[in-house]
CSV table of N, CA and C in Angstrom, one decimal:
chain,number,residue,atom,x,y,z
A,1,UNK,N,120.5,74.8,76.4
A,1,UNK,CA,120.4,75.8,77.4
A,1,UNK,C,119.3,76.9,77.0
A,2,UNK,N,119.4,77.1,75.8
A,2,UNK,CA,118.4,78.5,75.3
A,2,UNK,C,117.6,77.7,74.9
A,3,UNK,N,117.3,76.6,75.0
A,3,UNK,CA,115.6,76.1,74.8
A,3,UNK,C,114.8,75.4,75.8
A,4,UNK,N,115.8,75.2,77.1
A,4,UNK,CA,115.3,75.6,78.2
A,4,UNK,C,114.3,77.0,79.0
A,5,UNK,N,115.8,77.9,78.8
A,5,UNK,CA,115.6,78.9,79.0
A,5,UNK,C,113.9,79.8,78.6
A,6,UNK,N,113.9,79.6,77.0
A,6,UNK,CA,112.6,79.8,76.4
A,6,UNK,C,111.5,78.9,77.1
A,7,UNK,N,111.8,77.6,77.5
A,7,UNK,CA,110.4,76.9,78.4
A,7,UNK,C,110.4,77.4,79.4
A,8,UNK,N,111.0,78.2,80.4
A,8,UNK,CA,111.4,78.5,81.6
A,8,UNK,C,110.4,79.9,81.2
A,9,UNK,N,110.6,80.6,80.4
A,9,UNK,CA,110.1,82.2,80.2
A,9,UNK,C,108.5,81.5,79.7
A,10,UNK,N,108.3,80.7,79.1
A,10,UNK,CA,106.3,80.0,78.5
A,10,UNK,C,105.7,79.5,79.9
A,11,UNK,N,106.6,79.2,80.9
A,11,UNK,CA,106.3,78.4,81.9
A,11,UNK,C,105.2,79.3,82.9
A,12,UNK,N,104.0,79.0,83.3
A,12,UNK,CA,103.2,80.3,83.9
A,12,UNK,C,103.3,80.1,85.4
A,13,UNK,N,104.2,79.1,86.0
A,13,UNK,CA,104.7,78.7,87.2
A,13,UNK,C,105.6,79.9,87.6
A,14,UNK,N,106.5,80.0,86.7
A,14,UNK,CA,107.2,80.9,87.1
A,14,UNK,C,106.5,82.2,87.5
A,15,UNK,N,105.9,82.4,86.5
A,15,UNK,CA,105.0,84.3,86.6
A,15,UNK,C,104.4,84.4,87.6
A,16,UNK,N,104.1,83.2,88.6
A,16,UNK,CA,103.8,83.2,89.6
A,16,UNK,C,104.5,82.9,90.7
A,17,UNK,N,105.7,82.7,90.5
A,17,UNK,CA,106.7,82.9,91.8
A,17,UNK,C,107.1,84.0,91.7
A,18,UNK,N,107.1,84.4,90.7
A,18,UNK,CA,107.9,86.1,90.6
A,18,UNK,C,106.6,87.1,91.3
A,19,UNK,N,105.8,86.7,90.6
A,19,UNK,CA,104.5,87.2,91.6
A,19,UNK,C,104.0,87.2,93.2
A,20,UNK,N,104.5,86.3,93.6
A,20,UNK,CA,104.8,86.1,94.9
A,20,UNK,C,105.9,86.7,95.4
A,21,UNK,N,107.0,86.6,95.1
A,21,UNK,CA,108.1,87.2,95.2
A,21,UNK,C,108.3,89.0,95.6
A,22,UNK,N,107.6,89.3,94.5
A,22,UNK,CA,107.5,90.8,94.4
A,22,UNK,C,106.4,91.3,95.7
A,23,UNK,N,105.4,90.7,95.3
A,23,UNK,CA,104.3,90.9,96.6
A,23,UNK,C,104.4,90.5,98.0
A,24,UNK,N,105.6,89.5,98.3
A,24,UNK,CA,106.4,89.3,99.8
A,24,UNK,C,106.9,90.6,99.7
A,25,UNK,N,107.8,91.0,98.8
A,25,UNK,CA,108.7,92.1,99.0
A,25,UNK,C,108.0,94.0,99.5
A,26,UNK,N,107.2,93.8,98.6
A,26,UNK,CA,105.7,95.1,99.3
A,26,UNK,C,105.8,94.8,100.3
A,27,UNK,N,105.1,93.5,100.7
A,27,UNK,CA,104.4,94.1,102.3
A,27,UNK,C,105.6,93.5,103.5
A,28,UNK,N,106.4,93.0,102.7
A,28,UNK,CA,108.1,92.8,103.7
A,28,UNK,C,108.5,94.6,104.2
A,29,UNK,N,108.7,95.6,102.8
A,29,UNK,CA,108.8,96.7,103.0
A,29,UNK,C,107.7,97.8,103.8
A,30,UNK,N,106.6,97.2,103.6
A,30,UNK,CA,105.5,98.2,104.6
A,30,UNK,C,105.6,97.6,105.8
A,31,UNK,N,106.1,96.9,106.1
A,31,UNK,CA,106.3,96.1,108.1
A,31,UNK,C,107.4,96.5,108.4
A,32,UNK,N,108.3,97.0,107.5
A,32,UNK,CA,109.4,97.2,108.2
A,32,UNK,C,109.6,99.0,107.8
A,33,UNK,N,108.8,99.4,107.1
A,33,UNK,CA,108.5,101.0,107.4
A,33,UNK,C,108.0,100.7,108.4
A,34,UNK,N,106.8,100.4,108.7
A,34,UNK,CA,106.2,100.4,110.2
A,34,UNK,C,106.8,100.6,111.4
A,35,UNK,N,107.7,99.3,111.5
A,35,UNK,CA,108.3,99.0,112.3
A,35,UNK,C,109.4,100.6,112.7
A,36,UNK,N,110.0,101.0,111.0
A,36,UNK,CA,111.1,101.8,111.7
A,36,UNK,C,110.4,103.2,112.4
A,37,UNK,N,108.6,103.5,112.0
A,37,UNK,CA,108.2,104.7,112.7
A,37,UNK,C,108.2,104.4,113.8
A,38,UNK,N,107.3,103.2,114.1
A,38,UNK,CA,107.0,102.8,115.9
A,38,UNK,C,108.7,102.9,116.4
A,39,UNK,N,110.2,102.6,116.3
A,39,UNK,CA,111.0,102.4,116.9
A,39,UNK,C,111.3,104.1,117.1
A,40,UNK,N,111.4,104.9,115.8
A,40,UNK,CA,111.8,106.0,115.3
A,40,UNK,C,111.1,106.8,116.9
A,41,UNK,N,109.7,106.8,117.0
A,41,UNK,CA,109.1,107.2,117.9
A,41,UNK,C,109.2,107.2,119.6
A,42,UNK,N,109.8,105.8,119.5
A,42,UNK,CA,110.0,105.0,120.8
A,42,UNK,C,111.9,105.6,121.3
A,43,UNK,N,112.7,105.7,120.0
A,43,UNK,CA,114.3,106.2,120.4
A,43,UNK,C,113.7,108.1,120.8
A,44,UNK,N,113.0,108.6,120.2
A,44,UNK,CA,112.6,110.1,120.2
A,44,UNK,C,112.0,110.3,121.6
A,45,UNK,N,111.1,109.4,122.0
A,45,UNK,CA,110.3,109.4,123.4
A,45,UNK,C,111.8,109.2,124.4
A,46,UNK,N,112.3,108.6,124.4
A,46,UNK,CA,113.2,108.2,125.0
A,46,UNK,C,114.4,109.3,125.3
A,47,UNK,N,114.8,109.7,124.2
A,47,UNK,CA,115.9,110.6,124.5
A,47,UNK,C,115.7,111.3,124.6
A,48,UNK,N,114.3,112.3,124.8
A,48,UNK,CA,113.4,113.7,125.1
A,48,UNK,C,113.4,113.1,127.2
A,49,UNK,N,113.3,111.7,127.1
A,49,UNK,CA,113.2,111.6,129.0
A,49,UNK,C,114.6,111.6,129.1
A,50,UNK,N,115.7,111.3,128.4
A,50,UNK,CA,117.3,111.3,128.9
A,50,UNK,C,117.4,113.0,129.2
A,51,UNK,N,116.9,113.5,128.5
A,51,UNK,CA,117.5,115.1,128.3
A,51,UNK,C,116.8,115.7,129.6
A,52,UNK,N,115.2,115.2,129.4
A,52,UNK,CA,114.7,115.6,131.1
A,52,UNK,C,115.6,115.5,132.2
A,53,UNK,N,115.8,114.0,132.5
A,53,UNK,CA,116.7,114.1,133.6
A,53,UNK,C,117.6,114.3,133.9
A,54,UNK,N,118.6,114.5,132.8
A,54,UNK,CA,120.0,115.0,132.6
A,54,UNK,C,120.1,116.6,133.2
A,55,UNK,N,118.6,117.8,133.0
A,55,UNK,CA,118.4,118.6,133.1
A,55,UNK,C,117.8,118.8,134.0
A,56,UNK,N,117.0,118.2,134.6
A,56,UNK,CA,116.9,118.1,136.3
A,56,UNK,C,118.0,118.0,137.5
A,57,UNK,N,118.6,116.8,136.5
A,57,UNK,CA,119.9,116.5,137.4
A,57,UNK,C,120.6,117.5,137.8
A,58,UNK,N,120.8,118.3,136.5
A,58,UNK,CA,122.0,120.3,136.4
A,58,UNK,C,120.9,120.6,137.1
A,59,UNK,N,119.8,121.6,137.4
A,59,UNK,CA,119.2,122.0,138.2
A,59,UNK,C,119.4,121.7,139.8
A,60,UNK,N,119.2,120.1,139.9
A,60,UNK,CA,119.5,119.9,141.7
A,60,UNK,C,120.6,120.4,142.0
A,61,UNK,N,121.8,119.8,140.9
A,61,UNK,CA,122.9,120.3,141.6
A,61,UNK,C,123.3,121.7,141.9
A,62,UNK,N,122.7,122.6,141.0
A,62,UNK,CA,123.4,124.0,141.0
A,62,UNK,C,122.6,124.8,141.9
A,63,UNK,N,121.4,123.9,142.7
A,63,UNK,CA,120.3,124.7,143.3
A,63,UNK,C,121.3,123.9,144.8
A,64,UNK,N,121.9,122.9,145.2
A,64,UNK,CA,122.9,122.1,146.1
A,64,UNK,C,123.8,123.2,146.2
A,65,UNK,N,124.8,123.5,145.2
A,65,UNK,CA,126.0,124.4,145.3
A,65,UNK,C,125.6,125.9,145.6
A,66,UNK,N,124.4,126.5,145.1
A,66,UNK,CA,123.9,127.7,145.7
A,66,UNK,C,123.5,128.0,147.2
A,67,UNK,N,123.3,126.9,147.6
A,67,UNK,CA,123.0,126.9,149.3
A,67,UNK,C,124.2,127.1,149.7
């Protein structure tokens, strides 16, 4: 097993799956930062128009019950 192990650590195959590995995982992490600003932005746009109409809505009505 440990003289495996040692061909497994000489082996320069590996240094390059780990290499690949690590460098999926960067730019896996910068698409999905990405992703969470564009969403982050898109939930914020969104619930700024929920609040609009919500507060138009109180407006009609209180400007309804004033007549």
């Amino acid at each position: 097993m440990l003289d495996a192990l040692k061909a497994f650590w000489k082996d320069e195959d590996g240094t390059v799956t780990v290499e690949l590995l690590i460098t999926g995982g960067i730019v896996a992490g910068i698409v999905l930062f990405a992703i969470g600003v564009v969403i982050r932005g898109s939930i914020f746009d969104a619930s700024g128009n929920v609040a609009d109409a919500i507060d138009y809505a109180g407006r009609e009505a209180a400007n309804g019950i004033s007549r």
